[in-house]
Short mmCIF file of C-alpha atoms and ligand atoms in Angstrom, two decimals:
data_model
loop_
_atom_site.label_atom_id
_atom_site.label_comp_id
_atom_site.label_asym_id
_atom_site.label_seq_id
_atom_site.Cartn_x
_atom_site.Cartn_y
_atom_site.Cartn_z
CA MET A 700 0.00 0.00 0.00
CA SER A 701 1.29 3.46 -0.91
CA PHE A 702 1.23 6.46 1.41
CA LEU A 703 -0.91 8.03 -1.34
CA THR A 704 -3.76 5.56 -0.95
CA ASP A 705 -7.01 7.50 -0.36
CA LYS A 706 -5.15 10.80 0.02
CA LYS A 707 -7.13 13.76 -1.38
CA ILE A 708 -4.94 15.80 -3.68
CA LEU A 709 -6.02 19.07 -5.20
CA LEU A 710 -4.09 19.62 -8.42
CA GLY A 711 -3.87 23.27 -9.44
CA ILE A 712 -2.93 23.78 -13.09
CA THR A 713 -1.90 27.19 -14.41
CA GLY A 714 -1.11 28.72 -17.80
CA SER A 715 2.12 27.11 -18.93
CA ILE A 716 2.95 24.98 -21.95
CA ALA A 717 3.98 22.24 -19.47
CA ALA A 718 0.29 21.82 -18.50
CA TYR A 719 0.01 18.78 -20.77
CA LYS A 720 2.68 16.95 -18.73
CA VAL A 721 0.57 16.91 -15.57
CA ALA A 722 -2.08 14.81 -17.29
CA ASP A 723 0.40 11.96 -16.82
CA TRP A 724 1.10 13.04 -13.23
CA LEU A 725 -2.63 12.81 -12.53
CA ARG A 726 -2.77 9.26 -13.90
CA ALA A 727 0.27 8.27 -11.83
CA LEU A 728 -1.32 9.72 -8.67
CA ARG A 729 -4.51 7.76 -9.28
CA ARG A 730 -2.55 4.57 -9.95
CA GLU A 731 -1.13 4.91 -6.43
CA GLY A 732 -4.63 5.26 -4.98
CA ALA A 733 -4.86 9.05 -4.55
CA LYS A 734 -8.15 10.87 -5.12
CA VAL A 735 -7.50 13.86 -7.32
CA THR A 736 -9.59 16.97 -7.90
CA VAL A 737 -8.42 19.55 -10.43
CA VAL A 738 -8.59 23.35 -10.33
CA MET A 739 -7.55 25.15 -13.52
CA THR A 740 -6.92 28.83 -14.09
CA GLU A 741 -8.42 30.52 -17.14
CA SER A 742 -5.01 30.48 -18.89
CA ALA A 743 -4.50 26.78 -18.10
CA CYS A 744 -7.75 26.04 -19.98
CA ARG A 745 -6.12 27.53 -23.10
CA PHE A 746 -3.25 25.04 -22.90
CA ILE A 747 -5.18 21.90 -22.01
CA ASN A 748 -8.87 21.10 -22.10
CA PRO A 749 -10.59 20.70 -18.70
CA LEU A 750 -12.45 17.76 -20.22
CA THR A 751 -9.17 15.80 -20.38
CA MET A 752 -8.50 16.42 -16.70
CA ALA A 753 -12.11 15.62 -15.75
CA ALA A 754 -11.92 12.30 -17.58
CA LEU A 755 -8.54 11.42 -16.06
CA SER A 756 -9.47 12.46 -12.51
CA GLY A 757 -13.03 11.10 -12.59
CA ASN A 758 -14.14 14.38 -10.99
CA PRO A 759 -15.53 17.68 -12.26
CA VAL A 760 -12.83 20.29 -12.91
CA HIS A 761 -13.17 23.61 -11.07
CA THR A 762 -12.40 26.74 -13.03
CA GLY A 763 -14.50 29.59 -11.60
CA MET A 764 -14.95 31.32 -8.28
CA PHE A 765 -18.70 30.86 -8.30
CA ALA A 766 -20.39 27.53 -9.01
CA ALA A 767 -23.36 28.27 -11.27
CA GLU A 768 -24.87 24.84 -10.62
CA ALA A 769 -24.76 25.22 -6.79
CA PRO A 770 -24.73 28.94 -5.91
CA GLU A 771 -25.26 28.23 -2.20
CA THR A 772 -21.78 26.58 -1.91
CA ILE A 773 -18.54 28.53 -1.55
CA PRO A 774 -16.18 26.52 -3.82
CA HIS A 775 -12.90 28.01 -2.63
CA ILE A 776 -13.61 27.34 1.05
CA ASN A 777 -14.90 23.82 0.43
CA LEU A 778 -11.99 22.95 -1.87
CA ALA A 779 -9.50 24.38 0.63
CA ARG A 780 -10.99 22.26 3.42
CA GLU A 781 -11.41 19.05 1.52
CA HIS A 782 -7.90 18.10 0.46
CA ASP A 783 -4.77 16.74 2.14
CA LEU A 784 -2.33 18.43 -0.26
CA LEU A 785 -2.46 21.25 -2.78
CA LEU A 786 -0.08 20.55 -5.67
CA ILE A 787 0.33 23.48 -8.07
CA ALA A 788 1.90 22.22 -11.30
CA PRO A 789 2.87 23.78 -13.55
CA ALA A 790 3.01 27.06 -11.63
CA SER A 791 3.37 30.09 -13.91
CA ALA A 792 5.20 33.31 -12.96
CA GLN A 793 1.78 35.00 -12.70
CA THR A 794 0.40 32.42 -10.25
CA ILE A 795 3.59 32.49 -8.16
CA ALA A 796 3.26 36.30 -7.96
CA ARG A 797 -0.39 35.90 -6.88
CA LEU A 798 0.62 33.44 -4.15
CA ALA A 799 3.46 35.66 -2.94
CA HIS A 800 1.22 38.69 -2.62
CA GLY A 801 -1.78 36.91 -1.17
CA LEU A 802 -4.02 37.87 -4.08
CA ALA A 803 -7.37 36.16 -4.26
CA ASP A 804 -8.43 37.11 -7.76
CA ASN A 805 -9.02 33.62 -9.15
CA LEU A 806 -10.18 30.29 -7.73
CA LEU A 807 -6.73 28.65 -7.44
CA ALA A 808 -5.09 31.63 -5.70
CA THR A 809 -8.07 31.92 -3.36
CA VAL A 810 -7.99 28.21 -2.49
CA ALA A 811 -4.24 28.49 -1.78
CA LEU A 812 -4.89 31.45 0.53
CA ALA A 813 -7.65 29.57 2.33
CA SER A 814 -5.64 26.31 2.68
CA ALA A 815 -4.18 25.36 6.02
CA GLY A 816 -2.49 22.20 4.70
CA PRO A 817 0.73 21.52 2.78
CA ILE A 818 1.30 23.20 -0.59
CA ILE A 819 3.83 22.08 -3.23
CA VAL A 820 4.62 24.48 -6.06
CA CYS A 821 6.32 23.32 -9.28
CA PRO A 822 7.36 26.36 -11.37
CA ALA A 823 7.57 26.05 -15.17
CA MET A 824 8.23 29.02 -17.43
CA ASN A 825 10.70 30.66 -19.80
CA SER A 826 14.15 30.71 -18.17
CA VAL A 827 14.52 34.51 -18.32
CA MET A 828 11.17 34.89 -16.56
CA PHE A 829 12.24 32.30 -13.98
CA GLN A 830 15.55 34.02 -13.30
CA HIS A 831 14.02 37.52 -13.14
CA PRO A 832 14.58 39.04 -9.69
CA ALA A 833 10.81 39.55 -9.32
CA THR A 834 10.11 35.81 -9.78
CA GLN A 835 13.02 34.85 -7.55
CA ALA A 836 11.79 37.23 -4.83
CA ASN A 837 8.27 35.81 -5.12
CA LEU A 838 9.62 32.26 -4.83
CA ALA A 839 11.62 33.24 -1.73
CA THR A 840 8.44 34.75 -0.27
CA ILE A 841 6.28 31.67 -0.82
CA LYS A 842 9.06 29.47 0.63
CA SER A 843 8.94 31.68 3.73
CA TYR A 844 5.21 30.85 3.99
CA GLY A 845 6.19 27.16 4.21
CA TYR A 846 5.30 26.24 0.62
CA LEU A 847 7.60 23.56 -0.81
CA VAL A 848 9.01 24.76 -4.14
CA LEU A 849 10.40 22.11 -6.51
CA ASP A 850 13.00 23.82 -8.67
CA PRO A 851 12.51 23.48 -12.41
CA ASP A 852 14.96 21.47 -14.51
CA ASN A 853 17.49 22.93 -16.91
CA GLY A 854 17.13 22.24 -20.60
CA LYS A 855 15.69 23.28 -23.93
CA MET A 856 12.20 24.76 -23.71
CA ALA A 857 9.25 25.06 -26.05
CA CYS A 858 10.30 28.69 -26.77
CA ASP A 859 13.68 27.33 -27.99
CA GLU A 860 15.58 28.91 -25.13
CA GLU A 861 17.80 26.88 -22.88
CA GLY A 862 18.13 27.24 -19.11
CA PRO A 863 16.19 26.62 -15.91
CA GLY A 864 12.42 26.59 -16.37
CA ARG A 865 11.34 23.10 -17.44
CA LEU A 866 8.78 21.49 -15.15
CA THR A 867 10.52 19.13 -12.73
CA ASP A 868 10.09 15.47 -13.60
CA TRP A 869 7.40 13.24 -12.14
CA GLU A 870 9.78 11.13 -10.02
CA ASN A 871 11.06 14.25 -8.27
CA ALA A 872 7.50 15.47 -7.63
CA ARG A 873 6.46 11.98 -6.47
CA GLN A 874 9.24 11.86 -3.87
CA ALA A 875 8.21 15.29 -2.54
CA ILE A 876 4.54 14.27 -2.37
CA LEU A 877 5.39 11.01 -0.56
CA SER A 878 7.51 12.98 1.95
CA VAL A 879 4.41 14.99 2.87
CA PHE A 880 2.56 11.80 3.88
CA ALA A 881 5.37 9.55 5.17
CA PRO A 882 5.92 9.37 8.94
CA GLN A 883 8.93 11.51 9.86
CA ASP A 884 10.33 8.84 12.17
CA LEU A 885 13.85 9.03 10.71
CA ALA A 886 14.21 12.80 11.23
CA GLY A 887 17.55 13.52 12.89
CA GLU A 888 19.16 10.31 11.58
CA HIS A 889 22.10 10.35 9.17
CA ILE A 890 21.87 7.12 7.23
CA LEU A 891 24.73 5.68 5.23
CA ILE A 892 23.51 3.24 2.58
CA THR A 893 25.58 1.18 0.17
CA ALA A 894 23.96 -0.05 -3.05
CA GLY A 895 24.67 -1.86 -6.27
CA PRO A 896 27.48 -4.17 -7.32
CA THR A 897 31.22 -3.67 -7.21
CA ARG A 898 33.44 -4.25 -10.22
CA GLU A 899 36.84 -5.84 -9.83
CA ALA A 900 39.09 -5.15 -12.82
CA LEU A 901 40.90 -7.97 -14.59
CA ASP A 902 42.24 -5.68 -17.28
CA PRO A 903 41.07 -2.40 -18.90
CA ALA A 904 38.30 -4.25 -20.79
CA ARG A 905 37.01 -6.83 -18.26
CA PHE A 906 35.87 -7.09 -14.69
CA LEU A 907 34.34 -9.51 -12.16
CA SER A 908 30.95 -8.44 -10.86
CA ASN A 909 27.41 -9.65 -10.00
CA PRO A 910 23.84 -8.92 -11.18
CA SER A 911 22.96 -6.27 -8.55
CA THR A 912 21.19 -3.29 -10.12
CA GLY A 913 21.10 -1.11 -6.99
CA LYS A 914 17.27 -1.09 -6.95
CA MET A 915 17.03 -2.28 -3.34
CA GLY A 916 19.65 0.16 -2.03
CA TYR A 917 18.22 3.12 -3.98
CA ALA A 918 14.72 2.29 -2.68
CA LEU A 919 16.12 2.36 0.85
CA ALA A 920 17.74 5.74 0.16
CA ALA A 921 14.58 7.30 -1.32
CA THR A 922 12.30 6.03 1.45
CA ALA A 923 14.71 7.08 4.21
CA LYS A 924 14.69 10.59 2.73
CA GLN A 925 10.87 10.52 2.57
CA ARG A 926 10.84 9.63 6.29
CA GLY A 927 12.97 12.67 7.16
CA ALA A 928 16.53 11.26 7.26
CA MET A 929 19.68 12.80 5.86
CA VAL A 930 21.04 10.15 3.49
CA THR A 931 24.45 9.42 2.04
CA LEU A 932 24.41 6.78 -0.65
CA ILE A 933 27.62 5.00 -1.62
CA SER A 934 26.84 3.38 -4.93
CA GLY A 935 28.57 0.91 -7.17
CA PRO A 936 27.97 1.26 -10.93
CA THR A 937 24.22 1.26 -11.71
CA ALA A 938 21.91 2.67 -14.37
CA LEU A 939 19.69 4.37 -11.76
CA THR A 940 19.06 8.05 -11.14
CA VAL A 941 20.01 9.23 -7.67
CA PRO A 942 16.80 10.08 -5.76
CA PRO A 943 16.38 13.83 -5.11
CA GLY A 944 17.98 15.35 -2.02
CA ILE A 945 20.47 12.53 -1.53
CA LYS A 946 24.25 12.86 -1.48
CA CYS A 947 25.67 10.09 -3.65
CA ILE A 948 29.28 8.96 -3.79
CA GLN A 949 29.99 6.78 -6.83
CA VAL A 950 32.52 4.00 -6.46
CA THR A 951 33.58 1.09 -8.64
CA SER A 952 35.50 -1.50 -6.63
CA ALA A 953 35.11 -3.02 -3.17
CA THR A 954 38.32 -1.29 -2.06
CA GLU A 955 36.90 2.11 -3.08
CA MET A 956 33.63 1.32 -1.30
CA HIS A 957 35.59 0.34 1.81
CA THR A 958 37.49 3.68 1.79
CA GLN A 959 34.30 5.73 1.35
CA VAL A 960 32.33 3.87 4.03
CA MET A 961 35.13 4.35 6.55
CA THR A 962 35.39 8.05 5.62
CA CYS A 963 31.65 8.71 6.04
CA LEU A 964 31.30 6.58 9.15
CA GLU A 965 31.88 9.33 11.68
CA THR A 966 28.62 11.23 11.26
CA ALA A 967 26.37 8.23 10.51
CA THR A 968 23.74 7.05 13.00
CA ILE A 969 22.57 4.06 10.92
CA ILE A 970 24.51 2.06 8.31
CA VAL A 971 22.73 -0.20 5.82
CA LYS A 972 24.87 -2.41 3.60
CA ALA A 973 22.61 -3.37 0.70
CA ALA A 974 25.48 -3.48 -1.80
CA ALA A 975 26.55 -6.78 -3.30
CA VAL A 976 30.27 -6.50 -2.65
CA ALA A 977 32.65 -8.83 -4.48
CA ASP A 978 34.41 -11.03 -1.93
CA TYR A 979 37.49 -11.42 -4.17
CA ARG A 980 39.40 -9.43 -6.76
CA PRO A 981 42.02 -10.42 -9.32
CA ALA A 982 45.39 -10.54 -7.58
CA GLU A 983 47.15 -8.80 -10.46
CA PRO A 984 44.92 -6.74 -12.75
CA GLN A 985 46.60 -6.38 -16.14
CA LEU A 986 47.62 -2.99 -17.48
CA HIS A 987 46.68 -3.99 -21.04
CA LYS A 988 43.86 -6.11 -22.43
CA THR A 989 44.67 -9.82 -22.06
CA LYS A 990 45.01 -11.47 -25.47
CA LYS A 991 43.28 -14.71 -26.33
CA GLY A 992 45.77 -17.53 -25.72
CA PRO A 993 45.68 -20.97 -24.13
CA ALA A 994 42.46 -23.05 -23.88
CA SER A 995 42.27 -22.51 -20.13
CA LEU A 996 43.46 -19.76 -17.86
CA ALA A 997 43.81 -19.75 -14.07
CA LEU A 998 42.91 -16.49 -12.41
CA PRO A 999 44.49 -15.94 -8.98
CA LEU A 1000 42.15 -13.96 -6.69
CA ILE A 1001 42.73 -12.26 -3.37
CA ALA A 1002 40.14 -11.43 -0.72
CA ASN A 1003 38.56 -7.98 -0.62
CA PRO A 1004 38.03 -6.30 2.74
CA ASP A 1005 34.76 -7.44 4.34
CA ILE A 1006 33.45 -3.94 5.01
CA LEU A 1007 30.50 -4.97 7.15
CA LYS A 1008 32.53 -7.39 9.23
CA GLU A 1009 35.10 -4.68 9.88
CA LEU A 1010 32.31 -2.31 10.99
CA GLY A 1011 30.98 -5.00 13.35
CA GLU A 1012 34.48 -5.51 14.80
CA ARG A 1013 35.01 -1.77 15.25
CA ARG A 1014 31.71 -1.55 17.03
CA GLY A 1015 32.61 -4.32 19.51
CA GLU A 1016 30.44 -3.83 22.59
CA SER A 1017 30.04 -0.06 22.07
CA SER A 1018 26.51 1.24 22.53
CA ASP A 1019 27.01 4.55 20.69
CA PHE A 1020 28.12 3.03 17.36
CA PRO A 1021 25.70 3.47 14.44
CA LEU A 1022 22.97 0.85 14.11
CA LEU A 1023 24.31 -1.83 11.72
CA ILE A 1024 22.03 -3.43 9.14
CA GLY A 1025 23.32 -6.02 6.70
CA PHE A 1026 21.84 -7.91 3.79
CA ALA A 1027 22.38 -11.52 2.83
CA ALA A 1028 21.72 -12.97 -0.59
CA GLU A 1029 21.55 -16.72 -0.29
CA SER A 1030 20.78 -19.52 -2.72
CA HIS A 1031 20.28 -22.23 -0.04
CA ASP A 1032 19.82 -22.49 3.75
CA HIS A 1033 19.09 -18.78 3.65
CA LEU A 1034 17.80 -18.49 7.23
CA LYS A 1035 20.72 -20.43 8.68
CA GLU A 1036 23.26 -18.46 6.62
CA GLY A 1037 21.57 -15.15 7.47
CA ALA A 1038 21.62 -15.95 11.19
CA ARG A 1039 25.30 -16.83 10.95
CA LYS A 1040 26.14 -13.51 9.25
CA LEU A 1041 24.03 -11.55 11.79
CA LYS A 1042 26.19 -12.99 14.58
CA GLU A 1043 29.58 -13.09 12.84
CA LYS A 1044 29.30 -9.50 11.58
CA ASN A 1045 27.88 -8.24 14.91
CA LEU A 1046 24.74 -6.69 13.32
CA ASP A 1047 21.49 -5.31 14.74
CA LEU A 1048 19.43 -6.56 11.82
CA ILE A 1049 19.94 -8.68 8.73
CA VAL A 1050 17.70 -8.65 5.66
CA ILE A 1051 17.79 -12.08 4.05
CA ASN A 1052 17.00 -12.50 0.36
CA ASP A 1053 16.15 -15.95 -0.83
CA LEU A 1054 17.61 -16.02 -4.33
CA GLY A 1055 15.40 -19.01 -5.18
CA GLY A 1056 12.51 -17.08 -6.82
CA THR A 1057 12.33 -15.16 -10.09
CA ASP A 1058 10.62 -12.19 -8.47
CA THR A 1059 13.06 -11.66 -5.58
CA GLY A 1060 16.69 -10.68 -5.06
CA PHE A 1061 18.86 -9.34 -7.86
CA ALA A 1062 17.49 -7.07 -10.61
CA THR A 1063 13.78 -7.40 -9.79
CA ASP A 1064 11.31 -4.67 -8.80
CA THR A 1065 9.94 -6.87 -6.01
CA ASN A 1066 11.48 -8.70 -3.11
CA ARG A 1067 10.56 -11.28 -0.49
CA VAL A 1068 12.81 -11.04 2.55
CA THR A 1069 13.11 -12.22 6.12
CA LEU A 1070 14.27 -9.83 8.81
CA LEU A 1071 16.27 -11.30 11.67
CA SER A 1072 17.20 -9.04 14.57
CA ARG A 1073 19.87 -9.20 17.21
CA ASN A 1074 17.03 -9.49 19.75
CA GLY A 1075 15.95 -12.80 18.24
CA THR A 1076 12.87 -11.55 16.37
CA GLN A 1077 12.07 -12.96 12.92
CA GLU A 1078 9.73 -11.29 10.44
CA ASP A 1079 8.90 -12.97 7.13
CA LEU A 1080 7.71 -10.28 4.74
CA PRO A 1081 5.44 -11.12 1.83
CA LEU A 1082 6.33 -10.36 -1.80
CA LEU A 1083 6.40 -6.55 -1.95
CA SER A 1084 7.83 -3.87 -4.20
CA LYS A 1085 11.39 -2.92 -3.21
CA GLU A 1086 10.02 0.46 -2.08
CA GLU A 1087 7.50 -1.21 0.24
CA THR A 1088 10.17 -3.64 1.47
CA ALA A 1089 12.35 -0.63 2.29
CA HIS A 1090 9.54 0.97 4.33
CA ARG A 1091 9.09 -2.30 6.27
CA ILE A 1092 12.84 -2.31 6.99
CA TRP A 1093 12.59 1.25 8.38
CA GLU A 1094 9.66 0.16 10.57
CA ALA A 1095 11.84 -2.67 11.91
CA VAL A 1096 14.62 -0.12 12.56
CA GLY A 1097 12.10 1.97 14.53
CA ARG A 1098 11.31 -1.06 16.70
CA LEU A 1099 15.05 -1.67 17.27
CA ARG A 1100 15.43 1.96 18.36
CA VAL A 1101 12.91 1.38 21.15
CA GLY A 1102 14.50 -1.94 22.07
CA HIS A 1103 12.07 -4.44 20.48
O1 PMT B 1359 20.58 -4.37 -6.30
P1 PMT B 1359 19.36 -5.22 -6.58
O2 PMT B 1359 19.35 -5.71 -8.01
O3 PMT B 1359 18.08 -4.52 -6.19
O4 PMT B 1359 19.46 -6.54 -5.69
C1 PMT B 1359 19.39 -6.44 -4.29
C2 PMT B 1359 20.44 -7.32 -3.60
C3 PMT B 1359 20.09 -8.78 -3.81
C4 PMT B 1359 21.84 -7.04 -4.14
C5 PMT B 1359 20.48 -6.90 -2.09
O5 PMT B 1359 19.21 -6.91 -1.60
C6 PMT B 1359 21.37 -7.81 -1.27
O6 PMT B 1359 21.01 -8.86 -0.83
N1 PMT B 1359 22.61 -7.31 -1.02
C7 PMT B 1359 23.66 -8.07 -0.33
C8 PMT B 1359 24.20 -9.11 -1.25
C9 PMT B 1359 25.43 -9.71 -0.68
O7 PMT B 1359 26.51 -9.40 -1.11
O8 PMT B 1359 25.26 -10.51 0.34
P2 PMT B 1359 26.49 -11.29 1.09
O9 PMT B 1359 25.79 -12.36 1.78
O10 PMT B 1359 27.56 -11.65 0.13
O11 PMT B 1359 27.07 -10.21 2.10
C10 PMT B 1359 26.53 -10.04 3.39
C11 PMT B 1359 26.65 -8.59 3.81
O12 PMT B 1359 28.03 -8.23 3.94
C12 PMT B 1359 26.03 -7.61 2.87
O13 PMT B 1359 25.41 -6.61 3.63
C13 PMT B 1359 27.22 -7.05 2.09
O14 PMT B 1359 27.01 -5.71 1.68
C14 PMT B 1359 28.33 -7.12 3.13
N2 PMT B 1359 29.67 -7.35 2.53
C15 PMT B 1359 29.93 -8.48 1.83
C16 PMT B 1359 31.20 -8.70 1.33
C17 PMT B 1359 32.21 -7.72 1.55
N3 PMT B 1359 33.44 -7.88 1.08
N4 PMT B 1359 31.93 -6.62 2.25
C18 PMT B 1359 30.68 -6.41 2.75
O15 PMT B 1359 30.41 -5.38 3.38
#
C-alpha cells in the first residue's frame, strides 16, 4: 500500500505549456490510490482542455470562483478544506506572484490562501522569466510561507531557449509528495547506505561483478529521505538516477567502497549495507587487455576487505556506534546463513533475500525477505515492491530503536 492511498490531492494547473505533462502526473497519482480533484486557471484552460482532466481524474474540474450549478456553496472554502495536499503544477510566474502577494483574484489563488495544509509548487516558465529578480523574490516569499518549491529542470524549452524553467520530472514530484505523507520517524538520523554491485578489474576491458542493479539500495535511500533522514548513498555502478535530495558517492570496486564507508562513518547514525560486494578481486589486474591464448586460464584472486565485518568488529560492545544493518543474498539455507552472518558480523538486523525465486533478489522490482534481529525476532515479509520492502525495513529499525 502506498502512502498516497485514499489521500485527497487538489491539483492546481496554471497557464504554462507544461500543462500537458501533468495529465500523466494525474494518472500516476490515481494509480497509487490518490483521489485527485483539479482546479484550472483561465489560462490553463487555453493550454489543455478541462475535459481531459475531468476524464482522467473522474471528478468535475473547477475553473471559476462561483459555481453556477450550486450557488449556495462557496467553492474556494470547500476545496481548501477538503484536500490533504495542494499541488500546483505547472506554476506560472503569474500564479507564483499571486501566491506571494496573497491575491485572491481567481479560484486557485483563493484556495491556496484559504488552505491550512501543505502546498507544493512546481514552477515552469521561460528561463529569463524564472531568473528575473521579481520571480526569484516571489519564490523566496512563498518558501517563507512554508510552501515547498520544486525547482525546475534545466534544458531546452518550447520557446527554444535553454536554461532553468522546465517542469521538474514526475519522479522528483512523487518523492516530494510522498515525503508529505510519510511518517517523519527518521528525522535527525544520518543514514549511510551502500547499493549496487562492485566491479573488480581484470584488465582495462574486463571485470568480475554480480547482477545487482542497486534497486534495493536506492529504494532504501529514497524512502529514508521521505521519512525525514539525511542520506548518504555509496553506490557501485548502476543505471539508476540518484533520488532527489540525496548525497551520492559513486565508487567502482570493493576497495573504493571500503574507503568511502570508513570516511563517512563518523557522522552516521545508521549504516545499511545493501550493496553486493565482491568477496574477491584479481590478484594482479593487467595494465593492457589480455590477449586470447591458451584453452584454459587460471585467475588468482585475493580477498577484498569485508566492510561490514570490519564495521561490526570496530563496534565491539560499544553502545554509541551506528545501528548496523546487513543484507544476505543466499541460494540455499538462507535463514541459517543469514543468522550466521548476523552474529559473525555483529549486526542489529539482517535482511535475508532468498535467491530461489524469479521475483526476488537481484534485478527485480519486487522482493521477499526475512528480517532477523539481534534481539531474536524474525519477520517474514510477503512479496512486496522494493520500495514497500524498504519501508518495512525502516519500521523494523524503529522497533530496534525502542529496544524491540
Ligand atoms: O541491487 P538489486 O538488483 O536490487 O538486488 C538487491 C540485492 C540482492 C543485491 C540486495 O538486496 C542484497 O542482498 N545485497 C547483499 C548481497 C550480498 O553481497 O550478500 P552477502 O551475503 O555476500 O554479504 C553479506 C553482507 O556483507 C552484505 O550486507 C554485504 O554488503 C556485506 N559485505 C559483503 C562482502 C564484503 N566484502 N563486504 C561487505 O560489506
